Coordinates of C-alpha atoms and ligand atoms in Angstrom, one line a residue:
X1 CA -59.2 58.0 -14.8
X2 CA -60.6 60.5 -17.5
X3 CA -58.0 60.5 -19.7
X4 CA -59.6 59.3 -22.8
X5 CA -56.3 56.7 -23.5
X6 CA -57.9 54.9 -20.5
X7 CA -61.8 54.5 -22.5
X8 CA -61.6 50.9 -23.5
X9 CA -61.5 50.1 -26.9
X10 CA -65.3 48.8 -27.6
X11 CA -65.7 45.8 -30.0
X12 CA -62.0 45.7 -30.4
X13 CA -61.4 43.9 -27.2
X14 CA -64.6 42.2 -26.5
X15 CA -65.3 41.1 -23.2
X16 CA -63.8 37.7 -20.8
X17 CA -66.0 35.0 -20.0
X18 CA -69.0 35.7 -17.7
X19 CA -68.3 34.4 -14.1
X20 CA -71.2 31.7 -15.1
X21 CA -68.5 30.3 -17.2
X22 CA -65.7 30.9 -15.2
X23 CA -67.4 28.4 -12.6
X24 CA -67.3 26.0 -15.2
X25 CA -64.0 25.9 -16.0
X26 CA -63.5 25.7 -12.3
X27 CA -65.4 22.3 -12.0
X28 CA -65.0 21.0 -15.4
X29 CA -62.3 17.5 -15.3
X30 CA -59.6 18.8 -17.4
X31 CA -56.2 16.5 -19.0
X32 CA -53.2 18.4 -19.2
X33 CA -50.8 17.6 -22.1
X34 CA -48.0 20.8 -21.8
X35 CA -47.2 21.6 -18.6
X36 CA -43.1 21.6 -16.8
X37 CA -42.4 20.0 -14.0
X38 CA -39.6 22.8 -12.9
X39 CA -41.8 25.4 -14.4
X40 CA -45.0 24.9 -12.5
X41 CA -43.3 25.1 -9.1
X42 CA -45.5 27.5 -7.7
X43 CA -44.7 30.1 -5.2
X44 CA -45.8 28.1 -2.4
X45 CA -43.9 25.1 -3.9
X46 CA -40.7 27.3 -4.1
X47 CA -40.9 28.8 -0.8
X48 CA -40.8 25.1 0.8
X49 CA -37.9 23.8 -1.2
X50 CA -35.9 27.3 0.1
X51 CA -36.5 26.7 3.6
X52 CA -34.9 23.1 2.7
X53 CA -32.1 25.2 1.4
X54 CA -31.1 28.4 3.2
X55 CA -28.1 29.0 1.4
X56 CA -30.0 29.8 -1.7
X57 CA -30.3 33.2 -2.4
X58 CA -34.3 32.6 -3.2
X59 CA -36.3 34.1 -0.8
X60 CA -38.7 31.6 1.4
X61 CA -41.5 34.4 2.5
X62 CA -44.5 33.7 0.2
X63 CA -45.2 37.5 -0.7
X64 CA -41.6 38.1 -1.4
X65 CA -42.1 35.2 -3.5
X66 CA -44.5 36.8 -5.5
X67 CA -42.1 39.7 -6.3
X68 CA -39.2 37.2 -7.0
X69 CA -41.6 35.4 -9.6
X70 CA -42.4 39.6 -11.3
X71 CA -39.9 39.1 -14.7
X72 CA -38.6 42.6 -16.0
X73 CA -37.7 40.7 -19.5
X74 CA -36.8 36.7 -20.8
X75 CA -33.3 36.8 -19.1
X76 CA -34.7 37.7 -15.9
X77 CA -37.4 34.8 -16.2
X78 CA -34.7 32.5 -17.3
X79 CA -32.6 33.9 -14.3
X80 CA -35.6 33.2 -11.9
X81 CA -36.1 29.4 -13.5
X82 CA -32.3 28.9 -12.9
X83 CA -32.6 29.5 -9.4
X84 CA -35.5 27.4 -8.9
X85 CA -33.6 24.5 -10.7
X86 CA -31.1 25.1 -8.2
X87 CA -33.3 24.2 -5.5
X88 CA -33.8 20.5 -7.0
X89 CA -30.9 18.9 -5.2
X90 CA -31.7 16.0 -3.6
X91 CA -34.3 13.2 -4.5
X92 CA -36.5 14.3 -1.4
X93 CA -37.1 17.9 -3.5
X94 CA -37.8 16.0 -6.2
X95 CA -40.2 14.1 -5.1
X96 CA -41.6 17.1 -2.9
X97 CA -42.3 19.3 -6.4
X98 CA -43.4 16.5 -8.0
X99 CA -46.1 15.7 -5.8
X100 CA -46.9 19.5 -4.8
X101 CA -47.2 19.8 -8.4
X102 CA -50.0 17.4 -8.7
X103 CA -51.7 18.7 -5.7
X104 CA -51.7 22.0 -7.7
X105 CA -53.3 20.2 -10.8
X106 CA -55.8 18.3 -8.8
X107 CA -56.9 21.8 -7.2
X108 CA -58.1 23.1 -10.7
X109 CA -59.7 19.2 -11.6
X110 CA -57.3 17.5 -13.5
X111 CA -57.5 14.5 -13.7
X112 CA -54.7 13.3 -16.0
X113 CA -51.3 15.3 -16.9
X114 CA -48.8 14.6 -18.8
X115 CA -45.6 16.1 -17.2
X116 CA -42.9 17.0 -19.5
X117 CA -39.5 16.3 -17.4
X118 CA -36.4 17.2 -17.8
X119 CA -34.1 14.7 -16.2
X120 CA -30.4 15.6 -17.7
X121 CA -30.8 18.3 -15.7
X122 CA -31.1 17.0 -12.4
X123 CA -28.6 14.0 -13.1
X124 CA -26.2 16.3 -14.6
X125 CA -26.3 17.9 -11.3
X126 CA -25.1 14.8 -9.5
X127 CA -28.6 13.6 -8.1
X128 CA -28.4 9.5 -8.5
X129 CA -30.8 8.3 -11.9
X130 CA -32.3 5.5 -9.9
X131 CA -32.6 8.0 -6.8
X132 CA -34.7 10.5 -9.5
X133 CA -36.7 8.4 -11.0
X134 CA -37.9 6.2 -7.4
X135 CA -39.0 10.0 -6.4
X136 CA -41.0 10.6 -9.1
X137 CA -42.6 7.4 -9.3
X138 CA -43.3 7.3 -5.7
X139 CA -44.8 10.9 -6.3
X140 CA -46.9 9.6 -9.0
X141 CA -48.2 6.6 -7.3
X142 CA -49.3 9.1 -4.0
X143 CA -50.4 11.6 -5.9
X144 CA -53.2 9.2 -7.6
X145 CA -54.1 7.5 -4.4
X146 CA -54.5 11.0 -2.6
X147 CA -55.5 13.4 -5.5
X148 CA -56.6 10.9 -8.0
X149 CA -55.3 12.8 -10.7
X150 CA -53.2 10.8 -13.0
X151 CA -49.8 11.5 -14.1
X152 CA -47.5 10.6 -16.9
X153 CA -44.1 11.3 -17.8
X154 CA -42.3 13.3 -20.8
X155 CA -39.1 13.0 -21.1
X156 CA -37.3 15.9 -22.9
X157 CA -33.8 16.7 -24.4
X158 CA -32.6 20.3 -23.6
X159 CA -31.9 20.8 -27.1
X160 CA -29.9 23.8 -25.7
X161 CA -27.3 21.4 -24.2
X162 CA -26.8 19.4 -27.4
X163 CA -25.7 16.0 -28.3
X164 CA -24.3 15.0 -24.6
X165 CA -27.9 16.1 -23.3
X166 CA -29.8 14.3 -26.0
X167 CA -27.8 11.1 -26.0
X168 CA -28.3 10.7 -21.6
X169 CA -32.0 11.8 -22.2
X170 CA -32.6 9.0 -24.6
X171 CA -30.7 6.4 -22.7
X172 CA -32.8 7.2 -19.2
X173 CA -35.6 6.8 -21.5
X174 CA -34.9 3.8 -23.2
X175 CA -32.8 1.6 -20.7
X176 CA -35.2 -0.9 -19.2
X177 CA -33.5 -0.7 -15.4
X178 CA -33.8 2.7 -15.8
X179 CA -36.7 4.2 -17.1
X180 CA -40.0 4.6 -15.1
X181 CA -43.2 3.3 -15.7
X182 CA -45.0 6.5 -15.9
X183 CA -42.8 7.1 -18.8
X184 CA -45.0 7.5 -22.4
X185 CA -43.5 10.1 -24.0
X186 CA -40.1 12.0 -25.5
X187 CA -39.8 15.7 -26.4
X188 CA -37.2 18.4 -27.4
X189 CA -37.4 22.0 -25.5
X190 CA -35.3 24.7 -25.0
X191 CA -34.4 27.4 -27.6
X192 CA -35.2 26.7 -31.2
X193 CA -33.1 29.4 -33.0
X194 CA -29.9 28.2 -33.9
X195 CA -31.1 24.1 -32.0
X196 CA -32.2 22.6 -36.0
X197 CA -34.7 20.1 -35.2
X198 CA -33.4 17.5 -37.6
X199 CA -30.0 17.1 -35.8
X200 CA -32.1 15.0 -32.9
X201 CA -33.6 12.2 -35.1
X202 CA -31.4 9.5 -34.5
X203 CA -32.3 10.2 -30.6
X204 CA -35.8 10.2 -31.4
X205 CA -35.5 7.2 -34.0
X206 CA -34.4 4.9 -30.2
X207 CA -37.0 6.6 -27.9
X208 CA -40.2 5.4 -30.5
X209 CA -38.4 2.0 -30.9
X210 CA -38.6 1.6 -27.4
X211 CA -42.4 2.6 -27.5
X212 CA -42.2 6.4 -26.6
X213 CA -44.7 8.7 -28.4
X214 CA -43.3 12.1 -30.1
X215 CA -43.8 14.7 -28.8
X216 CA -41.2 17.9 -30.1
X217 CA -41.6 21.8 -29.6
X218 CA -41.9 23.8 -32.4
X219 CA -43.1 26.8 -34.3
X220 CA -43.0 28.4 -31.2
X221 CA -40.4 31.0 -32.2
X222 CA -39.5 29.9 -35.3
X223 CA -40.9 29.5 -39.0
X224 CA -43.5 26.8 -39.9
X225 CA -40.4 24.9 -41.7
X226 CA -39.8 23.8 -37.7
X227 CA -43.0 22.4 -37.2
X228 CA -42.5 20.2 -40.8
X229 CA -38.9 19.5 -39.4
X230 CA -40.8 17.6 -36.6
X231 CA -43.4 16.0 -38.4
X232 CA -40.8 14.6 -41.1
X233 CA -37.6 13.9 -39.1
X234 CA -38.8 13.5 -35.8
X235 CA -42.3 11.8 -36.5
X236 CA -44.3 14.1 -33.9
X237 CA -47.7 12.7 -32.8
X238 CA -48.5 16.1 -31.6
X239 CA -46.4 19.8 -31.7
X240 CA -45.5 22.3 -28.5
X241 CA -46.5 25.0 -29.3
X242 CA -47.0 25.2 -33.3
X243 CA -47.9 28.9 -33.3
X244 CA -46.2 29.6 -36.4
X245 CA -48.1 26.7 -38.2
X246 CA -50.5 29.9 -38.9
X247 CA -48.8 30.9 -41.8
X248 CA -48.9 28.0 -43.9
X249 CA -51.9 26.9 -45.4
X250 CA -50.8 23.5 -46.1
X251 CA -49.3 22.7 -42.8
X252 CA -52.5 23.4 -41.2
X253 CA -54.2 21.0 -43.9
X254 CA -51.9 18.6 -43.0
X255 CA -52.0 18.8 -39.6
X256 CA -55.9 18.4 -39.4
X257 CA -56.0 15.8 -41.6
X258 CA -53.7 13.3 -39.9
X259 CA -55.3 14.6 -36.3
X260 CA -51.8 16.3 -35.3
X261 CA -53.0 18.1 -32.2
X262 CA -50.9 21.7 -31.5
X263 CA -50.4 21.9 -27.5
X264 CA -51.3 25.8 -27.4
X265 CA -50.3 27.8 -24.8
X266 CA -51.5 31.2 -24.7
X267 CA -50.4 33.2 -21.9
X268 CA -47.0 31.4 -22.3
X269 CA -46.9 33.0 -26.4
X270 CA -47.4 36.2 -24.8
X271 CA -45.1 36.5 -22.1
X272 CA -41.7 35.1 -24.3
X273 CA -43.2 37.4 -26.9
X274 CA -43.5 34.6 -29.3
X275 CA -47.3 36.2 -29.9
X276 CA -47.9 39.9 -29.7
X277 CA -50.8 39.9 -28.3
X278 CA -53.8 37.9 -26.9
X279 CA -56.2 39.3 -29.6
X280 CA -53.5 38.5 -32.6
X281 CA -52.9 34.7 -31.1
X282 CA -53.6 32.3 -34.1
X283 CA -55.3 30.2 -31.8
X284 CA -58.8 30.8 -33.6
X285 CA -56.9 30.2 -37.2
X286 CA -56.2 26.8 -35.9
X287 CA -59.8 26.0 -35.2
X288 CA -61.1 27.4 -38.0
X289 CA -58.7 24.9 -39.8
X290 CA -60.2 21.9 -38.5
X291 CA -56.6 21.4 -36.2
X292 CA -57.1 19.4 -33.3
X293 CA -56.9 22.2 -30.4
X294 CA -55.5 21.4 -27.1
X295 CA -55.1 24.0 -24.3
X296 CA -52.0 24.2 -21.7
X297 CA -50.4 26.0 -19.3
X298 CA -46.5 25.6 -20.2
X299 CA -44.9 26.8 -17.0
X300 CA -47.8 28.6 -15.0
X301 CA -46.6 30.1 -12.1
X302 CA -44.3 31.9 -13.9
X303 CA -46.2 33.3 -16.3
X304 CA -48.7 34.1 -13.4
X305 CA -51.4 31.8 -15.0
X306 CA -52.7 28.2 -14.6
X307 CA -55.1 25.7 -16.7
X308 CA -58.1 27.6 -16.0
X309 CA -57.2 30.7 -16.7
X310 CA -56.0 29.7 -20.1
X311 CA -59.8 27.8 -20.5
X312 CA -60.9 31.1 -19.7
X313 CA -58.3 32.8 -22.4
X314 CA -59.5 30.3 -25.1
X315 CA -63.5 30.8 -24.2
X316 CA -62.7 34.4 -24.8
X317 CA -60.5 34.3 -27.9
X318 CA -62.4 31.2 -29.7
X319 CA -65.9 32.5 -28.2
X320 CA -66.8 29.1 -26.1
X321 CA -69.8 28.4 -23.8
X322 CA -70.0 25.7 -21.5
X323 CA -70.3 23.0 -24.3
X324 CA -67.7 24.6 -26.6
X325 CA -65.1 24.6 -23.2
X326 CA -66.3 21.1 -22.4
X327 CA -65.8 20.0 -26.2
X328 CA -62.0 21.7 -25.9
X329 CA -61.1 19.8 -22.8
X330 CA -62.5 16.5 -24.9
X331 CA -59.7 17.2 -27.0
X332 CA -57.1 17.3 -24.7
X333 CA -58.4 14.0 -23.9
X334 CA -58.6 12.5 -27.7
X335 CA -54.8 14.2 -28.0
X336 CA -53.2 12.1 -25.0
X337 CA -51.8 9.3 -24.5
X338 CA -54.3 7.5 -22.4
X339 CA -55.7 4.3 -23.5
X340 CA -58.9 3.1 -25.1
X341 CA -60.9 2.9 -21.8
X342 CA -58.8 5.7 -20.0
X343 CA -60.3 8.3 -22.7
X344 CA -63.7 7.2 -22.8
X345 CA -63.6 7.5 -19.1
X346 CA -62.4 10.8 -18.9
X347 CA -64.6 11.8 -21.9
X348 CA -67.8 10.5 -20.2
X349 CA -66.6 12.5 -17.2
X350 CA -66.5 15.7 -18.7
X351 CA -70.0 15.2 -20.4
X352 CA -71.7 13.8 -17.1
X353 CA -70.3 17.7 -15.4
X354 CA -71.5 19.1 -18.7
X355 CA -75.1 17.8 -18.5
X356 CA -75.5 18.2 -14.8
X357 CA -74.8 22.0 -15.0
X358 CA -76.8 24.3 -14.4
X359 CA -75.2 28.8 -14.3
X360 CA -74.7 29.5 -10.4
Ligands
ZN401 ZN1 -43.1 24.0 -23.1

């Protein structure tokens, strides 16, 4: 092309990370603290649970796949995420995604993820509690033994479906012959305009009797006001999303003081439009703020990304080497919900791949 539109833009969109570091973040052990279990069925995933369903209108051929998973606008992608919920019929697709999904994971070396679930709607839809929760416990326990990557369970209300959706959430998270073991965490999703954060604390007030850790959206398309809606009335240990905490100075003091880590998401921001642009993500605001910076991949397949290629996005907005990328995935690790000797295992991990690297 010589149309001089096409001349890139010099200093003003400075260059992705060298394939040096690239091969890092390919090999470095990662945790994974904001990632959907619906959301990161991938292609190949999807294509297997439509051959297990040919009356579904979703198409099973891999490349058509790819097409399918192309979103014209947000209705079309929640269209697309829809259909792929109504593929999860039977406990045998649930535990099929859930243990694809791990395989997935394990692929790009991580080695603990927390899984944020949604189970209302699967038992809403007439799949058996006990049935869900046996497949994604037996999904877990295979996926460790033949991936050895870790997972853990978050349990989230669609905050869309309201007070029916929060109260069976909270009770499949709280009742003992219920819950699963994996279980270490409870979160709120779905649309935030017009869903008040507030209205869910009594639901939240059970799940952190019963031991669960906090773990609420917000700021993601609304005001920072959300984000102190979910520190105060939900008490969240950590925030999904947070992008607006940008704007307010004192948020982001208080938030690095008390070691609130934000679950960014980058490509994620970009393709719901809750961020403009890569360049304008407040991604490097948050750092400079001394926040506690943890990088995710939300729901990748459908925003065509994964973990790595948002380690990649973050060495290239926050300017990272190899020790700055090994020092972000050391934050995912301080930021979950392992235990004592879980994180320092995990943390001595990444520095052993650290040290021992040497530029291909
Ligand atoms: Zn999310």
């Amino acid at each position: 092309m010589t149309d001089s539109r096409d001349v890139p833009a010099g200093p003003l969109t400075p260059a992705g990370p060298s394939a040096g570091v690239h091969a890092f973040i390919a090999g470095l052990p990662k945790a994974e603290l904001h990632v959907h279990h619906v959301g990161s069925a991938s292609p190949r995933i999807v294509s297997e649970l439509a051959a297990r369903h040919p009356d579904s209108k979703v198409p099973t051929d891999p490349e058509a796949l790819v097409d399918y998973f192309t979103f014209t606008d947000f209705a079309h992608f929640i269209e697309v995420y829809l259909s792929v919920v109504d593929l999860i019929r039977t406990p045998e697709d649930v535990r099929l995604l859930t243990y694809e999904v791990a395989r997935d994971l394990a692929r790009q070396q991580v080695r603990y993820a927390e899984l944020t679930i949604t189970p209302f709607s699967s038992t809403r839809r007439g799949i058996d509690e006990v049935a869900f929760m046996d497949a994604i416990e037996d999904a877990r326990k295979a996926a460790e033994a033949d991936f050895g990557t870790v997972l853990r369970w978050c349990f989230d209300i669609p905050g869309e479906a309201g007070p029916e959706a929060a109260e069976e959430t909270t009770r499949l998270a709280t009742d003992d012959r219920v819950r699963p073991e994996g279980l270490v965490s409870f979160g709120l999703g779905g649309p935030e305009i017009g869903v008040p954060r507030p209205q869910f604390k009594p639901y939240f007030d059970r799940a952190i009797a019963a031991g669960l850790r906090s773990v609420p959206h917000a700021g993601e398309t609304t005001g920072p006001q959300t984000v102190w809606d979910a520190l105060t009335h939900l008490r969240a240990e950590r925030i999904g999303h947070g992008t607006s905490s940008a704007r307010d100075e004192k948020l982001l003091a208080h938030l690095a003081e008390h070691r609130i880590a934000l679950e960014v998401c980058p490509t994620s921001n970009i393709a719901t439009r809750a961020v403009r642009t890569l360049d304008e993500h407040p991604i490097r605001r948050f750092a400079e703020a001394g926040v506690l910076v943890t990088v995710n991949s939300d729901d990748p397949p459908m925003f065509g990304t994964d973990l790595n290629a948002e380690y990649a996005v973050a060495a290239r907005l926050l300017d990272l080497d190899e020790q700055g990328l090994a020092d972000l995935a050391k934050n995912a690790v301080e930021a979950s919900f392992l235990d004592g000797p879980g994180k320092a295992r995990l943390a001595a991990e990444i520095d052993s791949y650290t040290a021992g690297w040497s530029a291909p």
